[in-house]
Amino acid sequence: MKIHSASIPLQGINDATTKKHGVRLFVLRLDLNHPLISGNKLVKLKYNIEEAIHQGKQTILTFGGAFSNHIAATAAAGKECGFKTIGVIRGEEYAELNPTLAFAKECGMTLHYVSREAYKTKTSHEFIAGLHQLFHDFYLVPEGGANELGIKGCTEITKSIHFDFDVVCCSCGTGATLSGIVQSLKNNEKAIGFQVLKGENYLKTEVDSWLKRLNAPITDNFRIEESYHFGGYAKVNKELFEFVEWFKNENCIPLDYVYEGKMMYGIYDMIKKGQFESGKTIVAIHCGGLQGNLGIDKYRIGNPK
Ligand SMILES: *Cc1c(COP(=O)(O)O)cnc(C)c1O
């Protein structure tokens, strides 16, 4: 792998809530693995970039929304590894680039905007054939880095936890990260995925079907927590903001609002409700995503809709 990734600190949280309920809580700071290609997005790109090199490709093309952590990460990784990058962006182009897209462009990414309607067809043969006509040869990474090689990278996340634990928590968009994590667990370890999108049961089905496609043993060592999406993807409210602010002041750990803030809010709520038995060790994976806060701070808080 051409990208150097730092060793991942595990930060212990010892506060009034964890003490009162007798649980041990740690945060695996995957957000610190690289200054620009942060968190699980680097993990998911790792084997994809190796494969692109192996196939002799010069260009990586991928997909994402206008605030996408994956777009930012792919742009930076491409720059670092000497690839041209193309980002197929959902929605129309604005005169002023938001911080995510400005960063991607600075890294040399070509931004290709498609309508929301067209974006829905992005995995179809016709749509991809059209992209090949425009951009010729490229290595395709799906939205969010969610493919088999992405998941393979995520099977390595728990290697950074050097002690026994009972529960590992991660936030979930596509479920690729969780699909990797559950494959790496030992018998007595369980995973909880905190869903950040609205919708019942879709994520469980998604993870089950990934495990099936990968010929991984079907397992019941994980479950999805659907109660902490705060109304849906990238939806935020005052309570979430105040929690993220409090958590940062208390523990010096910044959280993004789209993913990790919701997961950590959920973990605290569950601890307070006694849903983790006293004596249990919980590890929360901080998958990064802090670049997204720049966009939220600038565009949503200033102009609440
Ligand atoms: C993309 C992302 C996730 C979700 O990962 P999936 O593998 O798509 O489930 C979680 N947290 C952060 C910070 C992310 O950027």
PDB file of C-alpha atoms and ligand atoms in Angstrom:
ATOM      1  CA  MET A   1       0.000   0.000   0.000  1.00  0.00           C
ATOM      2  CA  LYS A   2       1.356   3.359  -0.978  1.00  0.00           C
ATOM      3  CA  ILE A   3      -0.507   5.399   1.633  1.00  0.00           C
ATOM      4  CA  HIS A   4       1.095   5.541   5.019  1.00  0.00           C
ATOM      5  CA  SER A   5      -1.424   5.002   7.789  1.00  0.00           C
ATOM      6  CA  ALA A   6      -0.600   5.957  11.360  1.00  0.00           C
ATOM      7  CA  SER A   7      -1.061   3.554  14.249  1.00  0.00           C
ATOM      8  CA  ILE A   8      -4.511   3.933  15.720  1.00  0.00           C
ATOM      9  CA  PRO A   9      -4.889   5.195  19.301  1.00  0.00           C
ATOM     10  CA  LEU A  10      -7.509   3.735  21.627  1.00  0.00           C
ATOM     11  CA  GLN A  11      -8.810   6.394  23.966  1.00  0.00           C
ATOM     12  CA  GLY A  12     -10.435   5.456  27.259  1.00  0.00           C
ATOM     13  CA  ILE A  13     -13.520   7.384  28.378  1.00  0.00           C
ATOM     14  CA  ASN A  14     -13.990   7.599  32.077  1.00  0.00           C
ATOM     15  CA  ASP A  15     -16.780   9.952  33.009  1.00  0.00           C
ATOM     16  CA  ALA A  16     -19.782  10.192  35.301  1.00  0.00           C
ATOM     17  CA  THR A  17     -21.985   8.090  32.992  1.00  0.00           C
ATOM     18  CA  THR A  18     -19.546   5.213  32.464  1.00  0.00           C
ATOM     19  CA  LYS A  19     -18.669   5.171  36.174  1.00  0.00           C
ATOM     20  CA  LYS A  20     -22.276   5.209  37.323  1.00  0.00           C
ATOM     21  CA  HIS A  21     -23.215   2.286  35.084  1.00  0.00           C
ATOM     22  CA  GLY A  22     -19.999   0.328  35.583  1.00  0.00           C
ATOM     23  CA  VAL A  23     -19.062   0.012  31.905  1.00  0.00           C
ATOM     24  CA  ARG A  24     -15.677   0.496  30.269  1.00  0.00           C
ATOM     25  CA  LEU A  25     -15.831   2.619  27.120  1.00  0.00           C
ATOM     26  CA  PHE A  26     -13.034   3.124  24.598  1.00  0.00           C
ATOM     27  CA  VAL A  27     -12.924   5.018  21.318  1.00  0.00           C
ATOM     28  CA  LEU A  28     -10.782   3.589  18.523  1.00  0.00           C
ATOM     29  CA  ARG A  29      -9.532   6.757  16.850  1.00  0.00           C
ATOM     30  CA  LEU A  30      -9.596   5.608  13.245  1.00  0.00           C
ATOM     31  CA  ASP A  31     -10.229   9.277  12.466  1.00  0.00           C
ATOM     32  CA  LEU A  32      -6.539   9.864  13.209  1.00  0.00           C
ATOM     33  CA  ASN A  33      -5.178   7.277  10.751  1.00  0.00           C
ATOM     34  CA  HIS A  34      -4.291   9.896   8.145  1.00  0.00           C
ATOM     35  CA  PRO A  35      -4.461  13.698   8.094  1.00  0.00           C
ATOM     36  CA  LEU A  36      -6.498  13.893   4.874  1.00  0.00           C
ATOM     37  CA  ILE A  37      -7.861  10.454   4.019  1.00  0.00           C
ATOM     38  CA  SER A  38      -9.630   9.885   7.246  1.00  0.00           C
ATOM     39  CA  GLY A  39     -11.159   6.931   8.990  1.00  0.00           C
ATOM     40  CA  ASN A  40     -13.001   4.054   7.408  1.00  0.00           C
ATOM     41  CA  LYS A  41     -12.776   5.687   3.964  1.00  0.00           C
ATOM     42  CA  LEU A  42      -9.031   5.074   3.880  1.00  0.00           C
ATOM     43  CA  VAL A  43      -9.598   1.536   5.142  1.00  0.00           C
ATOM     44  CA  LYS A  44     -12.094   0.873   2.340  1.00  0.00           C
ATOM     45  CA  LEU A  45      -9.857   2.425  -0.326  1.00  0.00           C
ATOM     46  CA  LYS A  46      -6.716   0.538   0.674  1.00  0.00           C
ATOM     47  CA  TYR A  47      -7.276  -2.716  -1.264  1.00  0.00           C
ATOM     48  CA  ASN A  48      -9.133  -0.912  -4.038  1.00  0.00           C
ATOM     49  CA  ILE A  49      -6.079   1.226  -4.706  1.00  0.00           C
ATOM     50  CA  GLU A  50      -3.856  -1.840  -4.647  1.00  0.00           C
ATOM     51  CA  GLU A  51      -6.168  -3.447  -7.177  1.00  0.00           C
ATOM     52  CA  ALA A  52      -6.201  -0.332  -9.398  1.00  0.00           C
ATOM     53  CA  ILE A  53      -2.397  -0.381  -9.385  1.00  0.00           C
ATOM     54  CA  HIS A  54      -2.395  -4.114 -10.113  1.00  0.00           C
ATOM     55  CA  GLN A  55      -4.715  -3.560 -13.085  1.00  0.00           C
ATOM     56  CA  GLY A  56      -2.442  -0.795 -14.373  1.00  0.00           C
ATOM     57  CA  LYS A  57      -5.205   1.833 -14.212  1.00  0.00           C
ATOM     58  CA  GLN A  58      -4.386   5.510 -14.198  1.00  0.00           C
ATOM     59  CA  THR A  59      -7.758   6.887 -13.203  1.00  0.00           C
ATOM     60  CA  ILE A  60     -10.122   6.130 -10.329  1.00  0.00           C
ATOM     61  CA  LEU A  61     -13.777   7.072 -10.708  1.00  0.00           C
ATOM     62  CA  THR A  62     -16.240   7.092  -7.855  1.00  0.00           C
ATOM     63  CA  PHE A  63     -19.598   8.490  -6.727  1.00  0.00           C
ATOM     64  CA  GLY A  64     -20.958  10.588  -3.898  1.00  0.00           C
ATOM     65  CA  GLY A  65     -23.131  13.397  -2.626  1.00  0.00           C
ATOM     66  CA  ALA A  66     -21.874  16.968  -2.404  1.00  0.00           C
ATOM     67  CA  PHE A  67     -20.691  16.574   1.214  1.00  0.00           C
ATOM     68  CA  SER A  68     -19.342  13.029   0.839  1.00  0.00           C
ATOM     69  CA  ASN A  69     -16.455  11.909   3.027  1.00  0.00           C
ATOM     70  CA  HIS A  70     -15.712   9.255   0.435  1.00  0.00           C
ATOM     71  CA  ILE A  71     -15.357  11.827  -2.363  1.00  0.00           C
ATOM     72  CA  ALA A  72     -12.926  13.852  -0.246  1.00  0.00           C
ATOM     73  CA  ALA A  73     -10.959  10.734   0.718  1.00  0.00           C
ATOM     74  CA  THR A  74     -10.755   9.378  -2.836  1.00  0.00           C
ATOM     75  CA  ALA A  75      -9.575  12.738  -4.163  1.00  0.00           C
ATOM     76  CA  ALA A  76      -6.807  12.927  -1.545  1.00  0.00           C
ATOM     77  CA  ALA A  77      -5.818   9.271  -1.944  1.00  0.00           C
ATOM     78  CA  GLY A  78      -5.654   9.657  -5.714  1.00  0.00           C
ATOM     79  CA  LYS A  79      -3.383  12.644  -5.357  1.00  0.00           C
ATOM     80  CA  GLU A  80      -1.117  10.829  -2.922  1.00  0.00           C
ATOM     81  CA  CYS A  81      -0.902   7.698  -5.083  1.00  0.00           C
ATOM     82  CA  GLY A  82      -0.596   9.410  -8.455  1.00  0.00           C
ATOM     83  CA  PHE A  83      -4.035   8.598  -9.887  1.00  0.00           C
ATOM     84  CA  LYS A  84      -6.298  10.903 -11.794  1.00  0.00           C
ATOM     85  CA  THR A  85      -9.649  10.952 -10.023  1.00  0.00           C
ATOM     86  CA  ILE A  86     -13.182  11.585 -11.222  1.00  0.00           C
ATOM     87  CA  GLY A  87     -16.025  12.224  -8.802  1.00  0.00           C
ATOM     88  CA  VAL A  88     -19.547  11.665 -10.099  1.00  0.00           C
ATOM     89  CA  ILE A  89     -21.507  14.049  -7.878  1.00  0.00           C
ATOM     90  CA  ARG A  90     -25.211  13.797  -7.124  1.00  0.00           C
ATOM     91  CA  GLY A  91     -27.109  16.993  -7.909  1.00  0.00           C
ATOM     92  CA  GLU A  92     -26.470  20.213  -9.748  1.00  0.00           C
ATOM     93  CA  GLU A  93     -23.357  22.336  -9.657  1.00  0.00           C
ATOM     94  CA  TYR A  94     -23.402  25.475  -7.509  1.00  0.00           C
ATOM     95  CA  ALA A  95     -21.475  28.611  -8.369  1.00  0.00           C
ATOM     96  CA  GLU A  96     -19.557  28.385  -5.113  1.00  0.00           C
ATOM     97  CA  LEU A  97     -18.090  25.000  -4.236  1.00  0.00           C
ATOM     98  CA  ASN A  98     -18.813  23.728  -0.739  1.00  0.00           C
ATOM     99  CA  PRO A  99     -15.762  22.844   1.428  1.00  0.00           C
ATOM    100  CA  THR A 100     -15.872  19.134   0.473  1.00  0.00           C
ATOM    101  CA  LEU A 101     -15.946  19.731  -3.256  1.00  0.00           C
ATOM    102  CA  ALA A 102     -13.453  22.595  -3.053  1.00  0.00           C
ATOM    103  CA  PHE A 103     -11.055  20.221  -1.302  1.00  0.00           C
ATOM    104  CA  ALA A 104     -11.659  17.479  -3.888  1.00  0.00           C
ATOM    105  CA  LYS A 105     -10.994  19.902  -6.703  1.00  0.00           C
ATOM    106  CA  GLU A 106      -7.812  21.159  -5.074  1.00  0.00           C
ATOM    107  CA  CYS A 107      -6.636  17.551  -4.974  1.00  0.00           C
ATOM    108  CA  GLY A 108      -7.127  17.456  -8.737  1.00  0.00           C
ATOM    109  CA  MET A 109     -10.429  15.572  -8.894  1.00  0.00           C
ATOM    110  CA  THR A 110     -12.593  16.157 -11.951  1.00  0.00           C
ATOM    111  CA  LEU A 111     -16.129  16.805 -10.727  1.00  0.00           C
ATOM    112  CA  HIS A 112     -18.883  15.442 -12.936  1.00  0.00           C
ATOM    113  CA  TYR A 113     -22.377  16.474 -11.837  1.00  0.00           C
ATOM    114  CA  VAL A 114     -25.410  14.350 -12.597  1.00  0.00           C
ATOM    115  CA  SER A 115     -29.076  14.911 -11.782  1.00  0.00           C
ATOM    116  CA  ARG A 116     -30.562  13.150  -8.779  1.00  0.00           C
ATOM    117  CA  GLU A 117     -32.656  11.074 -11.174  1.00  0.00           C
ATOM    118  CA  ALA A 118     -29.665   9.946 -13.211  1.00  0.00           C
ATOM    119  CA  TYR A 119     -27.661   9.317 -10.036  1.00  0.00           C
ATOM    120  CA  LYS A 120     -30.205   6.690  -8.979  1.00  0.00           C
ATOM    121  CA  THR A 121     -29.235   4.657 -12.043  1.00  0.00           C
ATOM    122  CA  LYS A 122     -25.506   4.896 -11.338  1.00  0.00           C
ATOM    123  CA  THR A 123     -24.953   1.151 -10.986  1.00  0.00           C
ATOM    124  CA  SER A 124     -26.718   0.335 -14.264  1.00  0.00           C
ATOM    125  CA  HIS A 125     -24.787  -0.966 -17.237  1.00  0.00           C
ATOM    126  CA  GLU A 126     -25.996   1.926 -19.450  1.00  0.00           C
ATOM    127  CA  PHE A 127     -24.958   4.609 -17.011  1.00  0.00           C
ATOM    128  CA  ILE A 128     -21.482   3.145 -16.547  1.00  0.00           C
ATOM    129  CA  ALA A 129     -21.075   2.650 -20.308  1.00  0.00           C
ATOM    130  CA  GLY A 130     -21.878   6.358 -20.675  1.00  0.00           C
ATOM    131  CA  LEU A 131     -19.160   7.224 -18.162  1.00  0.00           C
ATOM    132  CA  HIS A 132     -16.658   5.129 -20.129  1.00  0.00           C
ATOM    133  CA  GLN A 133     -17.555   7.047 -23.291  1.00  0.00           C
ATOM    134  CA  LEU A 134     -16.857  10.308 -21.512  1.00  0.00           C
ATOM    135  CA  PHE A 135     -13.828   9.345 -19.453  1.00  0.00           C
ATOM    136  CA  HIS A 136     -12.512   6.206 -21.221  1.00  0.00           C
ATOM    137  CA  ASP A 137     -10.625   3.786 -19.010  1.00  0.00           C
ATOM    138  CA  PHE A 138     -10.958   3.926 -15.217  1.00  0.00           C
ATOM    139  CA  TYR A 139     -11.071   1.808 -12.084  1.00  0.00           C
ATOM    140  CA  LEU A 140     -14.537   2.111 -10.562  1.00  0.00           C
ATOM    141  CA  VAL A 141     -15.039   2.351  -6.812  1.00  0.00           C
ATOM    142  CA  PRO A 142     -18.726   2.252  -5.805  1.00  0.00           C
ATOM    143  CA  GLU A 143     -20.346   4.940  -3.652  1.00  0.00           C
ATOM    144  CA  GLY A 144     -18.960   4.909  -0.115  1.00  0.00           C
ATOM    145  CA  GLY A 145     -16.196   2.481  -1.122  1.00  0.00           C
ATOM    146  CA  ALA A 146     -18.696  -0.303  -0.531  1.00  0.00           C
ATOM    147  CA  ASN A 147     -17.426  -3.314  -2.437  1.00  0.00           C
ATOM    148  CA  GLU A 148     -15.697  -6.595  -1.602  1.00  0.00           C
ATOM    149  CA  LEU A 149     -12.242  -5.034  -1.381  1.00  0.00           C
ATOM    150  CA  GLY A 150     -13.622  -2.223   0.761  1.00  0.00           C
ATOM    151  CA  ILE A 151     -15.102  -4.738   3.160  1.00  0.00           C
ATOM    152  CA  LYS A 152     -11.862  -6.723   3.154  1.00  0.00           C
ATOM    153  CA  GLY A 153     -10.104  -3.628   4.478  1.00  0.00           C
ATOM    154  CA  CYS A 154     -12.710  -3.326   7.228  1.00  0.00           C
ATOM    155  CA  THR A 155     -12.021  -6.860   8.465  1.00  0.00           C
ATOM    156  CA  GLU A 156      -8.724  -5.415   9.739  1.00  0.00           C
ATOM    157  CA  ILE A 157     -10.186  -2.624  11.895  1.00  0.00           C
ATOM    158  CA  THR A 158     -10.503  -4.658  15.096  1.00  0.00           C
ATOM    159  CA  LYS A 159      -6.814  -5.689  14.845  1.00  0.00           C
ATOM    160  CA  SER A 160      -6.056  -2.343  16.471  1.00  0.00           C
ATOM    161  CA  ILE A 161      -7.943  -3.374  19.635  1.00  0.00           C
ATOM    162  CA  HIS A 162      -5.329  -5.090  21.763  1.00  0.00           C
ATOM    163  CA  PHE A 163      -7.542  -6.285  24.619  1.00  0.00           C
ATOM    164  CA  ASP A 164     -10.708  -8.309  25.138  1.00  0.00           C
ATOM    165  CA  PHE A 165     -13.959  -6.490  24.608  1.00  0.00           C
ATOM    166  CA  ASP A 166     -17.634  -7.414  24.660  1.00  0.00           C
ATOM    167  CA  VAL A 167     -19.213  -5.025  22.193  1.00  0.00           C
ATOM    168  CA  VAL A 168     -17.855  -3.046  19.259  1.00  0.00           C
ATOM    169  CA  CYS A 169     -19.959  -0.184  17.885  1.00  0.00           C
ATOM    170  CA  CYS A 170     -19.821   1.563  14.527  1.00  0.00           C
ATOM    171  CA  SER A 171     -22.105   3.901  12.632  1.00  0.00           C
ATOM    172  CA  CYS A 172     -23.537   2.634   9.363  1.00  0.00           C
ATOM    173  CA  GLY A 173     -24.340   4.106   5.979  1.00  0.00           C
ATOM    174  CA  THR A 174     -23.874   1.360   3.396  1.00  0.00           C
ATOM    175  CA  GLY A 175     -23.063  -1.233   6.083  1.00  0.00           C
ATOM    176  CA  ALA A 176     -19.737  -2.138   4.445  1.00  0.00           C
ATOM    177  CA  THR A 177     -17.745  -1.255   7.545  1.00  0.00           C
ATOM    178  CA  LEU A 178     -20.009  -3.345   9.760  1.00  0.00           C
ATOM    179  CA  SER A 179     -19.852  -6.237   7.260  1.00  0.00           C
ATOM    180  CA  GLY A 180     -16.070  -6.248   7.622  1.00  0.00           C
ATOM    181  CA  ILE A 181     -16.103  -5.888  11.381  1.00  0.00           C
ATOM    182  CA  VAL A 182     -18.533  -8.749  12.041  1.00  0.00           C
ATOM    183  CA  GLN A 183     -16.299 -11.129  10.080  1.00  0.00           C
ATOM    184  CA  SER A 184     -13.388 -10.326  12.381  1.00  0.00           C
ATOM    185  CA  LEU A 185     -15.115 -10.955  15.709  1.00  0.00           C
ATOM    186  CA  LYS A 186     -14.304 -13.790  18.061  1.00  0.00           C
ATOM    187  CA  ASN A 187     -17.045 -15.989  19.539  1.00  0.00           C
ATOM    188  CA  ASN A 188     -17.921 -13.920  22.553  1.00  0.00           C
ATOM    189  CA  GLU A 189     -17.687 -10.521  20.829  1.00  0.00           C
ATOM    190  CA  LYS A 190     -20.696  -8.696  19.431  1.00  0.00           C
ATOM    191  CA  ALA A 191     -21.161  -5.709  17.131  1.00  0.00           C
ATOM    192  CA  ILE A 192     -23.822  -3.020  17.093  1.00  0.00           C
ATOM    193  CA  GLY A 193     -24.291  -0.945  13.949  1.00  0.00           C
ATOM    194  CA  PHE A 194     -25.882   2.468  14.438  1.00  0.00           C
ATOM    195  CA  GLN A 195     -27.973   3.255  11.414  1.00  0.00           C
ATOM    196  CA  VAL A 196     -27.869   6.917  10.315  1.00  0.00           C
ATOM    197  CA  LEU A 197     -30.448   6.615   7.536  1.00  0.00           C
ATOM    198  CA  LYS A 198     -34.163   6.187   7.961  1.00  0.00           C
ATOM    199  CA  GLY A 199     -35.732   2.872   6.968  1.00  0.00           C
ATOM    200  CA  GLU A 200     -36.552  -0.324   8.768  1.00  0.00           C
ATOM    201  CA  ASN A 201     -34.590  -3.517   8.313  1.00  0.00           C
ATOM    202  CA  TYR A 202     -32.772  -2.453   5.159  1.00  0.00           C
ATOM    203  CA  LEU A 203     -29.370  -2.478   6.802  1.00  0.00           C
ATOM    204  CA  LYS A 204     -29.667  -5.924   8.346  1.00  0.00           C
ATOM    205  CA  THR A 205     -30.663  -7.260   4.923  1.00  0.00           C
ATOM    206  CA  GLU A 206     -27.754  -5.425   3.338  1.00  0.00           C
ATOM    207  CA  VAL A 207     -25.154  -6.818   5.745  1.00  0.00           C
ATOM    208  CA  ASP A 208     -26.613 -10.337   5.506  1.00  0.00           C
ATOM    209  CA  SER A 209     -26.420 -10.202   1.727  1.00  0.00           C
ATOM    210  CA  TRP A 210     -22.804  -8.979   1.804  1.00  0.00           C
ATOM    211  CA  LEU A 211     -21.844 -11.832   4.097  1.00  0.00           C
ATOM    212  CA  LYS A 212     -23.563 -14.249   1.749  1.00  0.00           C
ATOM    213  CA  ARG A 213     -21.820 -12.836  -1.325  1.00  0.00           C
ATOM    214  CA  LEU A 214     -18.486 -13.080   0.465  1.00  0.00           C
ATOM    215  CA  ASN A 215     -19.190 -16.668   1.536  1.00  0.00           C
ATOM    216  CA  ALA A 216     -18.700 -15.592   5.127  1.00  0.00           C
ATOM    217  CA  PRO A 217     -20.410 -17.669   7.780  1.00  0.00           C
ATOM    218  CA  ILE A 218     -23.915 -16.399   8.545  1.00  0.00           C
ATOM    219  CA  THR A 219     -23.725 -15.000  12.027  1.00  0.00           C
ATOM    220  CA  ASP A 220     -25.934 -13.483  14.666  1.00  0.00           C
ATOM    221  CA  ASN A 221     -23.043 -11.696  16.333  1.00  0.00           C
ATOM    222  CA  PHE A 222     -24.334  -8.284  15.303  1.00  0.00           C
ATOM    223  CA  ARG A 223     -27.462  -6.219  15.441  1.00  0.00           C
ATOM    224  CA  ILE A 224     -28.606  -2.908  14.030  1.00  0.00           C
ATOM    225  CA  GLU A 225     -29.712  -0.054  16.251  1.00  0.00           C
ATOM    226  CA  GLU A 226     -32.293   1.957  14.325  1.00  0.00           C
ATOM    227  CA  SER A 227     -33.312   4.460  17.012  1.00  0.00           C
ATOM    228  CA  TYR A 228     -30.675   7.140  16.605  1.00  0.00           C
ATOM    229  CA  HIS A 229     -30.878   8.450  13.036  1.00  0.00           C
ATOM    230  CA  PHE A 230     -32.382  11.784  14.171  1.00  0.00           C
ATOM    231  CA  GLY A 231     -34.878  11.852  11.320  1.00  0.00           C
ATOM    232  CA  GLY A 232     -32.614  10.591   8.546  1.00  0.00           C
ATOM    233  CA  TYR A 233     -29.353  11.057   6.699  1.00  0.00           C
ATOM    234  CA  ALA A 234     -27.569  14.314   7.601  1.00  0.00           C
ATOM    235  CA  LYS A 235     -30.582  15.460   9.652  1.00  0.00           C
ATOM    236  CA  VAL A 236     -29.499  17.176  12.837  1.00  0.00           C
ATOM    237  CA  ASN A 237     -31.137  18.899  15.770  1.00  0.00           C
ATOM    238  CA  LYS A 238     -30.181  20.991  18.750  1.00  0.00           C
ATOM    239  CA  GLU A 239     -29.912  18.001  21.060  1.00  0.00           C
ATOM    240  CA  LEU A 240     -27.377  16.339  18.772  1.00  0.00           C
ATOM    241  CA  PHE A 241     -25.356  19.531  18.459  1.00  0.00           C
ATOM    242  CA  GLU A 242     -25.292  20.010  22.197  1.00  0.00           C
ATOM    243  CA  PHE A 243     -24.220  16.415  22.750  1.00  0.00           C
ATOM    244  CA  VAL A 244     -21.368  16.675  20.208  1.00  0.00           C
ATOM    245  CA  GLU A 245     -20.239  19.928  21.813  1.00  0.00           C
ATOM    246  CA  TRP A 246     -20.406  18.419  25.310  1.00  0.00           C
ATOM    247  CA  PHE A 247     -18.533  15.277  24.232  1.00  0.00           C
ATOM    248  CA  LYS A 248     -15.762  17.314  22.622  1.00  0.00           C
ATOM    249  CA  ASN A 249     -15.304  19.481  25.708  1.00  0.00           C
ATOM    250  CA  GLU A 250     -15.420  16.501  28.048  1.00  0.00           C
ATOM    251  CA  ASN A 251     -13.133  14.115  26.148  1.00  0.00           C
ATOM    252  CA  CYS A 252     -11.276  16.157  23.523  1.00  0.00           C
ATOM    253  CA  ILE A 253     -12.779  13.978  20.796  1.00  0.00           C
ATOM    254  CA  PRO A 254     -14.465  15.796  17.917  1.00  0.00           C
ATOM    255  CA  LEU A 255     -17.372  13.961  16.275  1.00  0.00           C
ATOM    256  CA  ASP A 256     -19.078  14.567  12.962  1.00  0.00           C
ATOM    257  CA  TYR A 257     -22.833  15.185  12.976  1.00  0.00           C
ATOM    258  CA  VAL A 258     -23.762  12.776  10.191  1.00  0.00           C
ATOM    259  CA  TYR A 259     -22.304   9.572  11.624  1.00  0.00           C
ATOM    260  CA  GLU A 260     -20.211   9.497  14.765  1.00  0.00           C
ATOM    261  CA  GLY A 261     -22.220  12.061  16.736  1.00  0.00           C
ATOM    262  CA  LYS A 262     -25.332   9.932  16.276  1.00  0.00           C
ATOM    263  CA  MET A 263     -23.523   6.718  17.219  1.00  0.00           C
ATOM    264  CA  MET A 264     -22.009   8.217  20.360  1.00  0.00           C
ATOM    265  CA  TYR A 265     -25.307   9.811  21.367  1.00  0.00           C
ATOM    266  CA  GLY A 266     -26.861   6.367  21.002  1.00  0.00           C
ATOM    267  CA  ILE A 267     -24.143   4.662  23.036  1.00  0.00           C
ATOM    268  CA  TYR A 268     -24.590   7.144  25.893  1.00  0.00           C
ATOM    269  CA  ASP A 269     -28.355   6.828  25.772  1.00  0.00           C
ATOM    270  CA  MET A 270     -28.105   3.038  25.889  1.00  0.00           C
ATOM    271  CA  ILE A 271     -25.618   3.142  28.776  1.00  0.00           C
ATOM    272  CA  LYS A 272     -27.963   5.446  30.706  1.00  0.00           C
ATOM    273  CA  LYS A 273     -30.893   3.123  30.027  1.00  0.00           C
ATOM    274  CA  GLY A 274     -28.894   0.176  31.369  1.00  0.00           C
ATOM    275  CA  GLN A 275     -28.739  -1.598  28.022  1.00  0.00           C
ATOM    276  CA  PHE A 276     -25.092  -2.518  28.565  1.00  0.00           C
ATOM    277  CA  GLU A 277     -24.538  -4.760  31.553  1.00  0.00           C
ATOM    278  CA  SER A 278     -22.245  -3.512  34.274  1.00  0.00           C
ATOM    279  CA  GLY A 279     -18.697  -4.802  33.778  1.00  0.00           C
ATOM    280  CA  LYS A 280     -18.902  -4.831  29.967  1.00  0.00           C
ATOM    281  CA  THR A 281     -16.205  -3.369  27.760  1.00  0.00           C
ATOM    282  CA  ILE A 282     -17.465  -1.351  24.799  1.00  0.00           C
ATOM    283  CA  VAL A 283     -15.287  -0.128  21.939  1.00  0.00           C
ATOM    284  CA  ALA A 284     -16.709   2.589  19.677  1.00  0.00           C
ATOM    285  CA  ILE A 285     -15.033   2.929  16.283  1.00  0.00           C
ATOM    286  CA  HIS A 286     -14.566   6.581  15.304  1.00  0.00           C
ATOM    287  CA  CYS A 287     -14.723   6.323  11.516  1.00  0.00           C
ATOM    288  CA  GLY A 288     -13.698   9.940  10.889  1.00  0.00           C
ATOM    289  CA  GLY A 289     -15.835  12.191   8.703  1.00  0.00           C
ATOM    290  CA  LEU A 290     -14.905  15.461  10.352  1.00  0.00           C
ATOM    291  CA  GLN A 291     -14.453  17.249   7.034  1.00  0.00           C
ATOM    292  CA  GLY A 292     -18.248  17.061   6.675  1.00  0.00           C
ATOM    293  CA  ASN A 293     -18.765  19.357   9.654  1.00  0.00           C
ATOM    294  CA  LEU A 294     -17.337  22.263   7.683  1.00  0.00           C
ATOM    295  CA  GLY A 295     -20.255  22.008   5.272  1.00  0.00           C
ATOM    296  CA  ILE A 296     -22.847  21.539   7.989  1.00  0.00           C
ATOM    297  CA  ASP A 297     -21.571  24.468  10.005  1.00  0.00           C
ATOM    298  CA  LYS A 298     -21.518  26.751   7.031  1.00  0.00           C
ATOM    299  CA  TYR A 299     -24.621  25.734   5.130  1.00  0.00           C
ATOM    300  CA  ARG A 300     -27.179  24.244   7.464  1.00  0.00           C
ATOM    301  CA  ILE A 301     -26.835  26.000  10.771  1.00  0.00           C
ATOM    302  CA  GLY A 302     -26.572  29.432   9.222  1.00  0.00           C
ATOM    303  CA  ASN A 303     -29.617  28.734   7.038  1.00  0.00           C
ATOM    304  CA  PRO A 304     -31.877  26.299   8.844  1.00  0.00           C
ATOM    305  CA  LYS A 305     -34.556  25.035   6.507  1.00  0.00           C
TER     306      LYS A 305
HETATM  307  C1  LIG B   1     -18.881   6.519   5.427  1.00  0.00           C
HETATM  308  C2  LIG B   1     -18.885   6.668   6.887  1.00  0.00           C
HETATM  309  C3  LIG B   1     -19.562   5.765   7.722  1.00  0.00           C
HETATM  310  C4  LIG B   1     -20.409   4.632   7.185  1.00  0.00           C
HETATM  311  O1  LIG B   1     -19.658   3.579   6.661  1.00  0.00           O
HETATM  312  P1  LIG B   1     -20.370   2.415   5.839  1.00  0.00           P
HETATM  313  O2  LIG B   1     -19.273   1.465   5.552  1.00  0.00           O
HETATM  314  O3  LIG B   1     -20.895   3.039   4.577  1.00  0.00           O
HETATM  315  O4  LIG B   1     -21.476   1.861   6.633  1.00  0.00           O
HETATM  316  C5  LIG B   1     -19.488   5.959   9.085  1.00  0.00           C
HETATM  317  N1  LIG B   1     -18.799   6.986   9.610  1.00  0.00           N
HETATM  318  C6  LIG B   1     -18.151   7.871   8.841  1.00  0.00           C
HETATM  319  C7  LIG B   1     -17.433   8.992   9.475  1.00  0.00           C
HETATM  320  C8  LIG B   1     -18.165   7.738   7.455  1.00  0.00           C
HETATM  321  O5  LIG B   1     -17.512   8.632   6.694  1.00  0.00           O
END
